Short mmCIF file of C-alpha atoms in Angstrom, two decimals:
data_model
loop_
_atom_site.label_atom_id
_atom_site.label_comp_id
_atom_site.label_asym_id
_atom_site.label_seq_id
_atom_site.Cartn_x
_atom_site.Cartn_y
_atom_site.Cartn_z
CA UNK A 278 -12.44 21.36 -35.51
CA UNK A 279 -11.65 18.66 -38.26
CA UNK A 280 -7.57 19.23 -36.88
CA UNK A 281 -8.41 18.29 -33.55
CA UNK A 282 -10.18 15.24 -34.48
CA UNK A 283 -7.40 14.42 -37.07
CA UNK A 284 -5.25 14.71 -34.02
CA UNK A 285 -7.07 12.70 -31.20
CA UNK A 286 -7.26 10.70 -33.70
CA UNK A 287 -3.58 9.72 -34.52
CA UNK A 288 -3.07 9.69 -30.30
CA UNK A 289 -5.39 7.15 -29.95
CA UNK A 290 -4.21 5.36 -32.63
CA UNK A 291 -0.43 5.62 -31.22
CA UNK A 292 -2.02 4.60 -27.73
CA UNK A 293 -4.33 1.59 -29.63
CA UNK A 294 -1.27 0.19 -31.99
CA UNK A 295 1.67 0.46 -29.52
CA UNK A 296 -0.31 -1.97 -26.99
CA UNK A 297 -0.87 -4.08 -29.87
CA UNK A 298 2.65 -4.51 -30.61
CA UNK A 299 3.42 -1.98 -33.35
CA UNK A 300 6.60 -1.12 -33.49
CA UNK A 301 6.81 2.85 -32.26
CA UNK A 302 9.93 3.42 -34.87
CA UNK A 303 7.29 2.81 -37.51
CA UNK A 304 3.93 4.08 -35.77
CA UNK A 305 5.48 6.95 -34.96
CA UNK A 306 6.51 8.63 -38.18
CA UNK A 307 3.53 7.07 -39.79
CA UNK A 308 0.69 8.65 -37.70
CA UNK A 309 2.98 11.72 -37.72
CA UNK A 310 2.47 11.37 -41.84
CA UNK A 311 -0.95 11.02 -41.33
CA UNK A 312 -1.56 13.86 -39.59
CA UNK A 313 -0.25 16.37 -42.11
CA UNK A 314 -1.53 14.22 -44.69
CA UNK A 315 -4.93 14.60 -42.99
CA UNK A 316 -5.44 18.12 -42.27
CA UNK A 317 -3.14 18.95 -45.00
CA UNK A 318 -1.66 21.59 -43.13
CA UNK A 319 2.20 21.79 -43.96
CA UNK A 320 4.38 19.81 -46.83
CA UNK A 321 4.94 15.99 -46.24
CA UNK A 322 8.24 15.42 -46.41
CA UNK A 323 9.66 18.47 -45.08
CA UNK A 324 7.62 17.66 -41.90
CA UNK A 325 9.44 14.18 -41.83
CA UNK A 326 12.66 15.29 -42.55
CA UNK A 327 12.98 18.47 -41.27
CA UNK A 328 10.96 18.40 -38.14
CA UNK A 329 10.46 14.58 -36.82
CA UNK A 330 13.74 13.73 -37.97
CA UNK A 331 15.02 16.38 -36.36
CA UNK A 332 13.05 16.57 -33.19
CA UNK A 333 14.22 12.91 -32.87
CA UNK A 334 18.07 13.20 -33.68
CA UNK A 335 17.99 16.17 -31.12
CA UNK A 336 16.52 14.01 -27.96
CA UNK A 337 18.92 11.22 -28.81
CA UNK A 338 22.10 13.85 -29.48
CA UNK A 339 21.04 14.90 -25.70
CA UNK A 340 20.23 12.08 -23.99
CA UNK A 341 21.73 9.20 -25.36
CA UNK A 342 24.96 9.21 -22.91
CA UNK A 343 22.09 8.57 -20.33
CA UNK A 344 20.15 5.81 -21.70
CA UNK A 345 23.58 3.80 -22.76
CA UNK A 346 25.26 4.34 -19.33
CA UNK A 347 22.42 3.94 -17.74
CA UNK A 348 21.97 0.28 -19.88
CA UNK A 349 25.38 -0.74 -19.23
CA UNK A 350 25.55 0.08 -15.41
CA UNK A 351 22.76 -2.02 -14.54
CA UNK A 352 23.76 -5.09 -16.82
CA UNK A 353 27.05 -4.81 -15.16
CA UNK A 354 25.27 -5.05 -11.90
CA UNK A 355 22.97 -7.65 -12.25
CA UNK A 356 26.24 -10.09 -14.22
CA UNK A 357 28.49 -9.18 -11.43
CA UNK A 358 25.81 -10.42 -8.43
CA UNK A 359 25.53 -7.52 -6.98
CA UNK A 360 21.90 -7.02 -7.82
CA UNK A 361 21.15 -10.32 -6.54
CA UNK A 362 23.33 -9.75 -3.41
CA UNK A 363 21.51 -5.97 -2.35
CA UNK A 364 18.15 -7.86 -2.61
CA UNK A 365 18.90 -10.85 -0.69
CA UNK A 366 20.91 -8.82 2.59
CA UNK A 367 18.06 -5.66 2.33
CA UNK A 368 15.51 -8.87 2.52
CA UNK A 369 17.41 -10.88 5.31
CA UNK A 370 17.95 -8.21 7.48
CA UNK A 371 14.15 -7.33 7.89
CA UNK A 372 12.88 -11.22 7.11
CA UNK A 373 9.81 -12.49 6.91
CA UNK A 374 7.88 -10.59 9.22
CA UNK A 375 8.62 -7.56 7.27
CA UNK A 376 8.16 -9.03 3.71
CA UNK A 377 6.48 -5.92 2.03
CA UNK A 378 8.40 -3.42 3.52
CA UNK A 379 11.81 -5.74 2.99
CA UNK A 380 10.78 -6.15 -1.20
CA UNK A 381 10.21 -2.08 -1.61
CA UNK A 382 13.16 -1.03 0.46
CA UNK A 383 15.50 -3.78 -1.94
CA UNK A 384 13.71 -2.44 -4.90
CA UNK A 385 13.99 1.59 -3.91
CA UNK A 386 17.84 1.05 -2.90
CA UNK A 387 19.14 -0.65 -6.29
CA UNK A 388 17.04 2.00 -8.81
CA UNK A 389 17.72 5.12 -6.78
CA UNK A 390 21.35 4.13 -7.59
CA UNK A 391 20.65 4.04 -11.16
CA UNK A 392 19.94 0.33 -11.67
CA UNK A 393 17.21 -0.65 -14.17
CA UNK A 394 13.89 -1.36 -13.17
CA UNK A 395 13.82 -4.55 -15.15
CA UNK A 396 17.28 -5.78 -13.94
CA UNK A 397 15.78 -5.05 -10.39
CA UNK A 398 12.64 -7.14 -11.15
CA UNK A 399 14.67 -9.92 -12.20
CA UNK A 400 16.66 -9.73 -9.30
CA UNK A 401 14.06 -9.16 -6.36
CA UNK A 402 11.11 -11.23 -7.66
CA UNK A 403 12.86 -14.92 -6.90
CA UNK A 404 13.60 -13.95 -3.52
CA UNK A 405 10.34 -12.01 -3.11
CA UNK A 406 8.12 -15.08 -4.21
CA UNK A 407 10.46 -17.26 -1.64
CA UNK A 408 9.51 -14.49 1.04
CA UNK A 409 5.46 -13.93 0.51
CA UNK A 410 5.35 -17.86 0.53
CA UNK A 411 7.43 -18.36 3.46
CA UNK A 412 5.01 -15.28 5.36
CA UNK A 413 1.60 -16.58 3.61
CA UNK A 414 1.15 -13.01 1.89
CA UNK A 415 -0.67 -13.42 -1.42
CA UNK A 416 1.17 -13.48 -4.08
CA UNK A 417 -0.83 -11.01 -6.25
CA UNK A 418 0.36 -8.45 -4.33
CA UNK A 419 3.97 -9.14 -5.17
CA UNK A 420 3.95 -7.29 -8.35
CA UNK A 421 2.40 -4.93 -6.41
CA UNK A 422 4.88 -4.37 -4.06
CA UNK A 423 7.88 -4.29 -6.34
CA UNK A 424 5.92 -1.54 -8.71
CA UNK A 425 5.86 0.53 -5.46
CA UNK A 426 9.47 0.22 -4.60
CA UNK A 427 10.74 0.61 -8.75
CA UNK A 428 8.56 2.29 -10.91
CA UNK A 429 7.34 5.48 -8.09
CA UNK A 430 9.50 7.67 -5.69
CA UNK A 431 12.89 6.34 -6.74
CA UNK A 432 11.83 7.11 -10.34
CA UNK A 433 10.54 10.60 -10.17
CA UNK A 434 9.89 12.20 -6.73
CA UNK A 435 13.75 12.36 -4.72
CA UNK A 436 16.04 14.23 -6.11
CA UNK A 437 19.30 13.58 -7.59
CA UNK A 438 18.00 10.06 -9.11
CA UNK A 439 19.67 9.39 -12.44
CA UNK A 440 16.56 7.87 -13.79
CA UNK A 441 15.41 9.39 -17.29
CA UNK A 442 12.76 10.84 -15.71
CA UNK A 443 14.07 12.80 -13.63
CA UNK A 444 16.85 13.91 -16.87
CA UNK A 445 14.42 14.83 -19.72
CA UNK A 446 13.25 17.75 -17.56
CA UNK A 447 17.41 19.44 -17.04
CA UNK A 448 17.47 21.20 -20.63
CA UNK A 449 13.96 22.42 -20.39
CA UNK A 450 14.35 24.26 -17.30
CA UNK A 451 18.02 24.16 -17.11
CA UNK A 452 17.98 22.77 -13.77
CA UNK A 453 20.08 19.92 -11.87
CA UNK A 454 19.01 16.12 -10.97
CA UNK A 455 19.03 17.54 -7.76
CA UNK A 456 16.11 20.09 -8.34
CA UNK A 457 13.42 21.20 -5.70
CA UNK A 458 14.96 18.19 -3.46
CA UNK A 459 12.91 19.36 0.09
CA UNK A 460 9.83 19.06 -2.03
CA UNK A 461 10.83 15.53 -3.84
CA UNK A 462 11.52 14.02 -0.36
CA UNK A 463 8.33 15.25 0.86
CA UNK A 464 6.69 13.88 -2.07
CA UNK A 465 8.58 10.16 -2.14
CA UNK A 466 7.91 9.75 1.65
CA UNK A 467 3.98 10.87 1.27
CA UNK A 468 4.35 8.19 -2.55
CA UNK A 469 5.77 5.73 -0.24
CA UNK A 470 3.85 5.76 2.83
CA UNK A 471 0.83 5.98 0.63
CA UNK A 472 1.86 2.69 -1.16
CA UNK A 473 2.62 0.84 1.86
CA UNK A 474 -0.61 1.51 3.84
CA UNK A 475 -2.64 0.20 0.62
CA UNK A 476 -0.23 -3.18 0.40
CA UNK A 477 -0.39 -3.94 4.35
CA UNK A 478 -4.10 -3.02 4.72
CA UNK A 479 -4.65 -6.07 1.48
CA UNK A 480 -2.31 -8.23 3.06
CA UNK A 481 -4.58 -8.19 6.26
CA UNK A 482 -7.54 -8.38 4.29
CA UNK A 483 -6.37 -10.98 1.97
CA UNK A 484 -4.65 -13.03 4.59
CA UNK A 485 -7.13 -15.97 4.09
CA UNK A 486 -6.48 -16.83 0.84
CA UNK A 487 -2.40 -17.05 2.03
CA UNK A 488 0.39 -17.03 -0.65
CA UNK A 489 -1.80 -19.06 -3.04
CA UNK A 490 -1.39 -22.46 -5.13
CA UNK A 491 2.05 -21.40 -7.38
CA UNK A 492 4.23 -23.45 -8.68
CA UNK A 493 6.64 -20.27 -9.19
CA UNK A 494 8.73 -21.46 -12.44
CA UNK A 495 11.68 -19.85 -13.77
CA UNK A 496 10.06 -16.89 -16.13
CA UNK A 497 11.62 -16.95 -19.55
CA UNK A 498 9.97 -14.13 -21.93
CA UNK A 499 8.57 -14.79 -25.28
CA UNK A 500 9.42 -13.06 -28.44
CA UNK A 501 6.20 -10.90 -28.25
CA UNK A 502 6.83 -9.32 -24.49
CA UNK A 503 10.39 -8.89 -25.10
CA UNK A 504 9.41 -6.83 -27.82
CA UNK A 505 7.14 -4.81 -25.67
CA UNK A 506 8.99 -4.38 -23.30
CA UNK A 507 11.66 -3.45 -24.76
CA UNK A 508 10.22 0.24 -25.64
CA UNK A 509 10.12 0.49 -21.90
CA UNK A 510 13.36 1.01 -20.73
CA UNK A 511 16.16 -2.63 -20.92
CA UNK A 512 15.50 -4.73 -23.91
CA UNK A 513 14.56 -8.47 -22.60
CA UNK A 514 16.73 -10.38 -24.94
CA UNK A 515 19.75 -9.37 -22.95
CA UNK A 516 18.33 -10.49 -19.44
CA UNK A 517 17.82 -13.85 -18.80
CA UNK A 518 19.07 -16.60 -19.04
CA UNK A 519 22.64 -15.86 -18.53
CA UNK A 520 25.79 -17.54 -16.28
CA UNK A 521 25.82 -16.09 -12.56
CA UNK A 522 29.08 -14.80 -11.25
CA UNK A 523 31.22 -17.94 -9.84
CA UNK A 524 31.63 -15.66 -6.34
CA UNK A 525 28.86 -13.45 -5.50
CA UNK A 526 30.50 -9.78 -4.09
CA UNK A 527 30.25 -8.66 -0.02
CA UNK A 528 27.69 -6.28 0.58
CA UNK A 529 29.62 -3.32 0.86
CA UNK A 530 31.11 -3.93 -2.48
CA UNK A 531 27.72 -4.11 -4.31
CA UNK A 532 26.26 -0.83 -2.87
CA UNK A 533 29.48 1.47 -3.43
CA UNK A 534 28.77 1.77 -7.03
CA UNK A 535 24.84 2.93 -5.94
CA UNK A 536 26.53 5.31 -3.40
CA UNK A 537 28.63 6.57 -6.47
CA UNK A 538 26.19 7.79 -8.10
CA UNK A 539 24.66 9.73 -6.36
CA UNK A 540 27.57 10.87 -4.32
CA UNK A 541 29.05 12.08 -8.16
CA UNK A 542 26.37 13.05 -9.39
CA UNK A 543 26.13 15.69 -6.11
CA UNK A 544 29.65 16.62 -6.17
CA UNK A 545 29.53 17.51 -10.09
CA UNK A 546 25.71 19.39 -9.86
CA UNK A 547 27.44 21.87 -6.48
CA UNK A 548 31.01 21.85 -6.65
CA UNK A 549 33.07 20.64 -9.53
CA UNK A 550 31.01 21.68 -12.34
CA UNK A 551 30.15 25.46 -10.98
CA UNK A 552 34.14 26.05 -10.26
CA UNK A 553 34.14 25.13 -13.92
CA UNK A 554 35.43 27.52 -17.31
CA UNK A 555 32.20 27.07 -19.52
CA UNK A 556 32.69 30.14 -21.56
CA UNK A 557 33.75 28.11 -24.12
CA UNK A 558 29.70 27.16 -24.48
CA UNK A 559 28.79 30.08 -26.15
CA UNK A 560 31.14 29.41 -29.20
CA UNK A 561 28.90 28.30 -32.10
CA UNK A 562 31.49 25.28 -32.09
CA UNK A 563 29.91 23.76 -29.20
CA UNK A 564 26.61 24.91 -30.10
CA UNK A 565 25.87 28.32 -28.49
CA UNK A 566 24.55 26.89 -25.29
CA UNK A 567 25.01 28.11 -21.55
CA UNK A 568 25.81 25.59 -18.53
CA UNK A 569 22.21 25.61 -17.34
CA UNK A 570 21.16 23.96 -20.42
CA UNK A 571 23.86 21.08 -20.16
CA UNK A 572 24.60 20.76 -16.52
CA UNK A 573 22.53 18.30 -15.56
CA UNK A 574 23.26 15.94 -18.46
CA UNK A 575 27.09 16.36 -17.42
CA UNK A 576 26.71 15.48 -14.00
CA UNK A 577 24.45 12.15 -14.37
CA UNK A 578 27.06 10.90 -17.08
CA UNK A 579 29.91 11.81 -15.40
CA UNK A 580 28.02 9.85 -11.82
CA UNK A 581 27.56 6.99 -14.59
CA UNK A 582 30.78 6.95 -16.34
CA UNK A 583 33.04 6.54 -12.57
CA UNK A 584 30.40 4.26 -11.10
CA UNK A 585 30.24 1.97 -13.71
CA UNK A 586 34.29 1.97 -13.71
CA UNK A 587 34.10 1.66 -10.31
CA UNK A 588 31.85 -1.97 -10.88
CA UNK A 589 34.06 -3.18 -13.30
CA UNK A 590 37.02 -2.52 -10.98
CA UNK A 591 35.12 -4.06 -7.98
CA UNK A 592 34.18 -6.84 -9.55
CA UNK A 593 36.64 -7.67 -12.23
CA UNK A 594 37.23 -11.81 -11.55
CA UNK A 595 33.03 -11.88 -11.60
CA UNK A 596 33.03 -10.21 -14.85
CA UNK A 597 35.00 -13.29 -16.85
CA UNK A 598 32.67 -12.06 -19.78
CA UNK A 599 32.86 -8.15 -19.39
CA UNK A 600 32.92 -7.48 -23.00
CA UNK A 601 30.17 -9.43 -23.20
CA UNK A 602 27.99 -7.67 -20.72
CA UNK A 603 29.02 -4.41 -21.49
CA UNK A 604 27.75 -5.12 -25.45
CA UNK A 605 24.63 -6.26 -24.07
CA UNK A 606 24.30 -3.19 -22.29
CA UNK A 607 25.39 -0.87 -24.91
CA UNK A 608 23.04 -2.97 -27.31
CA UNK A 609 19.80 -2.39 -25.06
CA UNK A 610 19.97 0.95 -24.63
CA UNK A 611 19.83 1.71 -28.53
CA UNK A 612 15.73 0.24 -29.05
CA UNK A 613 14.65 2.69 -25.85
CA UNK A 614 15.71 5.86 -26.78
CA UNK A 615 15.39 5.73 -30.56
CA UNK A 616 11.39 4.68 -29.75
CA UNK A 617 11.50 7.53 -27.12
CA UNK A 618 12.98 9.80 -29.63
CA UNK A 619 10.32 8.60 -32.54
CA UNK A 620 7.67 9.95 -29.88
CA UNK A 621 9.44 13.04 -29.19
CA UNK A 622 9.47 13.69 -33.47
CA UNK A 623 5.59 12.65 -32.81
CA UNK A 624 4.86 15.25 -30.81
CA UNK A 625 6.97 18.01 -32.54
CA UNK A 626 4.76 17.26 -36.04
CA UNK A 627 1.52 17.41 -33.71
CA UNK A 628 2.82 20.63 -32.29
CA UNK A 629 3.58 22.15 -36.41
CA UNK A 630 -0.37 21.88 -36.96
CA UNK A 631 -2.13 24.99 -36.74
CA UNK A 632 -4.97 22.77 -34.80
CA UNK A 633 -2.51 22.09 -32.33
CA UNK A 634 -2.73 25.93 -31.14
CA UNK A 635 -6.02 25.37 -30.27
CA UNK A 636 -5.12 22.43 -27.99
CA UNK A 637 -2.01 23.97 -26.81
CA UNK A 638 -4.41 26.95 -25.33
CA UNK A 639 -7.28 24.23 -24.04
CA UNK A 640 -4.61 22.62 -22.10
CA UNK A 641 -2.55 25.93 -20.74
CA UNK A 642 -5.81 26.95 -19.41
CA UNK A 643 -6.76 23.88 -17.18
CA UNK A 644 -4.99 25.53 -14.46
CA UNK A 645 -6.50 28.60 -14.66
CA UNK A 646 -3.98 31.00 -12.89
CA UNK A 647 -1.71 28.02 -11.62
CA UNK A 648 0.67 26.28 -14.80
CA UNK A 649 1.63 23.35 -12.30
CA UNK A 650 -1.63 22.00 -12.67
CA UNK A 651 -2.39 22.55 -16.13
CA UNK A 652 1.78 20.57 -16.88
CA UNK A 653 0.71 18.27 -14.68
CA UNK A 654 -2.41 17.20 -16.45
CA UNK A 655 -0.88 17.35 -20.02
CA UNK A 656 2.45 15.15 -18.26
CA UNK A 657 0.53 12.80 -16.98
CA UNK A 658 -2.92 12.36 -19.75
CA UNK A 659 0.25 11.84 -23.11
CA UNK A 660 2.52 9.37 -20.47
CA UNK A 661 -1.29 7.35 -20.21
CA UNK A 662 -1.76 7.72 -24.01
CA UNK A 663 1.45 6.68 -25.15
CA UNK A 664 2.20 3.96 -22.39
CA UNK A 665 5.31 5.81 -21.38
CA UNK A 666 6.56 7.95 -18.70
CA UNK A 667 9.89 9.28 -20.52
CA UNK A 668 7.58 9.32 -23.90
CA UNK A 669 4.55 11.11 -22.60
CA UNK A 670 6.63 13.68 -20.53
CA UNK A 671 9.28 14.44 -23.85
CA UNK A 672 6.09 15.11 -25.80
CA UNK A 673 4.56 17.50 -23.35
CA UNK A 674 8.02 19.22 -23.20
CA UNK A 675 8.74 19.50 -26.72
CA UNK A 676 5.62 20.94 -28.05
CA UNK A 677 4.89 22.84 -24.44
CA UNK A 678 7.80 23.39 -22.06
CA UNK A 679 8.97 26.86 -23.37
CA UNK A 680 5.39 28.07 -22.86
CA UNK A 681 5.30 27.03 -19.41
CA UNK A 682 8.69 27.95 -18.60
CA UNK A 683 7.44 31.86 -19.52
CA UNK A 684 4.06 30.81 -17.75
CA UNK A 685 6.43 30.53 -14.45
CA UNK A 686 8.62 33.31 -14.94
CA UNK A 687 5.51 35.62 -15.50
CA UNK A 688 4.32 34.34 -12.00
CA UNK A 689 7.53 33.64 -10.26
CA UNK A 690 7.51 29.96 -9.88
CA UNK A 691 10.78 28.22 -9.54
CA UNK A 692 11.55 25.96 -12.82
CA UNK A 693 12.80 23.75 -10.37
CA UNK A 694 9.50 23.30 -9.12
CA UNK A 695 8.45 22.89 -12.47
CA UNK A 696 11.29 20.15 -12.84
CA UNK A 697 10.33 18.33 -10.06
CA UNK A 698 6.00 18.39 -10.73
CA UNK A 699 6.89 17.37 -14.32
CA UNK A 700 9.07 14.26 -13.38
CA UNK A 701 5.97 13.28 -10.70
CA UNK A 702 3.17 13.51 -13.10
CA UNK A 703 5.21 11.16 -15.52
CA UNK A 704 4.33 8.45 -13.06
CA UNK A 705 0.61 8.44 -12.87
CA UNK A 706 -1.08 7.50 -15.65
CA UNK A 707 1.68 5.96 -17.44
CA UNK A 708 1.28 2.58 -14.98
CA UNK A 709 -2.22 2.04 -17.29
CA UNK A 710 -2.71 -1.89 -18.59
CA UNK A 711 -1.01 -1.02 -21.54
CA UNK A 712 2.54 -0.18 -20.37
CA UNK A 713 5.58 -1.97 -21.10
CA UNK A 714 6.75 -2.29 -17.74
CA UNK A 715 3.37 -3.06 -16.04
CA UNK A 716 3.29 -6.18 -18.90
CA UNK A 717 6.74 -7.59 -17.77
CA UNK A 718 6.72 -7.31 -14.26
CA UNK A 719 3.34 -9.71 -14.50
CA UNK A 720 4.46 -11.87 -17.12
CA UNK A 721 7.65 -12.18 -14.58
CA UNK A 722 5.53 -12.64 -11.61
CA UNK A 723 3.61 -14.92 -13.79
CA UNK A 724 0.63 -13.37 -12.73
CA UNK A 725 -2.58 -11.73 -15.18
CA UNK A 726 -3.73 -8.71 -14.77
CA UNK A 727 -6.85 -9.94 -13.58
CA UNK A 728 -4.88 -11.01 -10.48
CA UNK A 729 -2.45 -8.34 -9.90
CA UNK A 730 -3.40 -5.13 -11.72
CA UNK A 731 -5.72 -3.54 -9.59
CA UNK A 732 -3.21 -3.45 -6.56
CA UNK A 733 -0.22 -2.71 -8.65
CA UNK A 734 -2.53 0.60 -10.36
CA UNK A 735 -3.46 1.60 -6.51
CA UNK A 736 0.71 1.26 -5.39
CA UNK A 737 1.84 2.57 -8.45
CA UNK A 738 -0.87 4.88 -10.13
CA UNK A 739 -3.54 6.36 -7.32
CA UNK A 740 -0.43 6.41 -4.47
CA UNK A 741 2.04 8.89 -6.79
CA UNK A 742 -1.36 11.12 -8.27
CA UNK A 743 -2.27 11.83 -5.27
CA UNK A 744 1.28 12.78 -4.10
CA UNK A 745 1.60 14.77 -7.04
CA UNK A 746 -1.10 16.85 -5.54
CA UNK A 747 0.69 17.26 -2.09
CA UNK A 748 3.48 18.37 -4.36
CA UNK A 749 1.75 20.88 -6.48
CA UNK A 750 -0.44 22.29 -3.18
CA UNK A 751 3.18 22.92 -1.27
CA UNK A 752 5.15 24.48 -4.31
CA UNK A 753 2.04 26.44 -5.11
CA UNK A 754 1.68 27.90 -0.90
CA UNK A 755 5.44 27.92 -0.60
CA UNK A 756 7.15 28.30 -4.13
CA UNK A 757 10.47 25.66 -4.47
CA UNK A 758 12.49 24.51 -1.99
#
């Protein structure tokens, strides 16, 4: 009993500290320390060294192609224009009549194609504010509105995104970005129709009040929220203020690197990679591995790699400081995934405590017969606790994902389906007061929680959880497809 404790405990001192600032590369280790220390259940430093440090140096040997492609791609894209120039012809084709509907669609468009969901918020919000004001929709509901298009369906539900999300799942399961993709359209379309019945229905109700008394100045983050958000996915200090591109790019020229991706990222998941030798894998040299486990992970960084060539290529004379950019990409993609990777070494200690059985069985058992639920739960409760989708679902994967993965064999569910439930839970709970992204997008709205948070937790919270259980319902009457 007095493990358990010890280890709600250090949780809700990871969940209390991190929203307070703490840096997770510290916290991290530390409450990891403190929990062997505690229970005194395993040697000190061998739990440091040998399994958070290595927990941690595996998740960033994996993923780190991601995270710094990822970085880079979307830096190029908002220093080229092309960020700027998807919002504003996605916004001027639908105008102000459609104003809700105009600000998701922008947002869904530019992060299904692998652009960041900060870049995005930089780049819609301007135009957005112009747009509410110029239809008298309140502007509280403009954070709101972008949460639904940025941090929901796009992130986690349709398949083939090359959002982390929808990665940290591939060498679990070995499946594709592409997994379960009948039920992740299902599930974004129920997510998204969800979202945008709540935001009309408080437009109409709020009409009254109109767009509000805002004097709608130029945001410029302080030391403290770039620091938060930072752990969240694009690291602030490379974002604003920065030179725009002398010529912005057509249209057509700023969505073929979006179309890239996830044209590549197809092609390599179905054709290319299959055709492919991989033999070679199961050399010790390259680490003993099959094609399932690294398949995905090749296809999103090859999509990455060509698109991101393809922007610099596209828009080389609105680049005049590519070097530039692409450092600044490269450089924000470094404090993400080592603070994802500190939780991931987190939840491996946790998972070394003989307590931790205990939990482990509590949790398995939710379900009762059905594992979906009982993943879902655990996703979705440590993505609330540690204020992070990728960080909340690596935990639950790390210390649980083999024992599911035989859970779904032994009943003959898909781990596709397990893929694709996983990647929706991560984006429930995580959209709690306390998360990094939730923080920015208001302080770039500059709205207060107060204002905005209740409609942005019903677009981006109570919309996907409830999709997540249209999800798990169909995969669990009609297995993956």
């Amino acid at each position: 009993m007095m493990g358990i404790l010890v280890i709600v405990i250090a949780l809700g001192l990871l969940m209390y500290l991190a929203y307070r600032g703490v840096s997770l590369l510290i916290l991290a280790p530390a409450l990891a320390t403190f929990a062997v220390v505690a229970t005194m259940d395993g040697p000190v430093l061998a739990s440091y060294t040998q399994i958070f440090m290595g927990s941690a140096g595996g998740f960033i040997t994996l993923y780190f192609p991601v995270f710094l492609l990822g970085a880079v791609f979307g830096k190029l894209m908002e220093d080229s224009g092309s960020a700027r120039v998807l919002a504003d012809a996605i916004i001027a084709k639908l105008g102000s009549g459609q104003a809700i509907l105009a600000v998701v669609l922008s947002c869904a468009v530019m992060t299904y194609g692998g652009v960041s969901l900060f870049v995005v918020a930089f780049a819609v919000y301007p135009i957005a504010a112009a747009l509410f004001r110029q239809a008298d929709i309140p502007k509280r509901l403009i954070p709101a509105t972008i949460a639904l298009g940025a941090f929901t369906f796009t992130m986690t539900a349709l398949p083939g995104t090359p959002a982390i999300q929808n990665a940290i799942p591939m060498p679990f399961f070995g499946t594709s970005p592409f997994a379960a993709p009948g039920l992740g359209i299902i599930t974004a379309l129920v997510m998204f129709s969800l979202g945008m019945l709540w935001l009309n229905y408080r437009a109409r109700k709020l009409a009254p009040e109109g767009y509000g008394n805002h004097p709608d100045a130029e945001f410029v983050p302080n030391k403290a929220l770039r620091e938060r958000a930072a752990g969240e996915g694009f690291d602030l200090m490379e974002l604003p203020v920065e030179e725009r591109p002398v010529s912005r790019p057509p249209v057509f020229v700023a969505v073929l690197p979006l179309v890239l991706v996830i044209a590549i990222n197809l092609l390599f998941t179905f054709v290319i990679i299959p055709n492919m030798d991989t033999d070679f894998l199961a050399l010790p040299l390259y680490g003993e591995t099959s094609i399932d486990e690294v398949r995905g992970i090749w296809s999103v960084t090859a999509a990455l790699v060509l698109s991101l060539l393809a922007v610099i290529a596209l828009n080389w004379k609105r680049l005049p400081k590519l070097t530039q950019s692409v450092d600044n990409g490269a450089n924000a993609s470094l404090l993400p995934i080592f603070n994802t990777a500190s939780l991931v070494g987190f939840g491996a200690v946790i998972a070394s405590l003989g307590a931790f059985v205990l939990i482990r069985d509590a949790v398995v058992g939710l379900g009762g017969d059905n594992p979906l639920i009982s993943l879902a739960i655990a996703v979705n409760v440590l993505a609330g606790m540690t204020g992070s989708a990728s960080g909340g679902m690596s935990i639950a994967l790390s210390t649980l994902g083999d024992t599911y993965l035989e859970m779904a064999y032994a009943q003959g569910i898909s781990p596709e389906l397990l893929h694709r439930v996983t990647a929706v839970a991560t984006g429930g709970l995580d959209t709690l007061p306390h998360n990094g992204a939730v923080i920015t997008l208001l302080a770039i709205c500059g709205l207060t929680h107060r204002q905005a948070y209740f409609d942005l937790a019903m677009a981006a919270m109570v919309a996907p959880f409830l999709s997540l259980i249209v999800l798990i319902t169909l995969g669990t009457l009609f297995g993956s497809f």
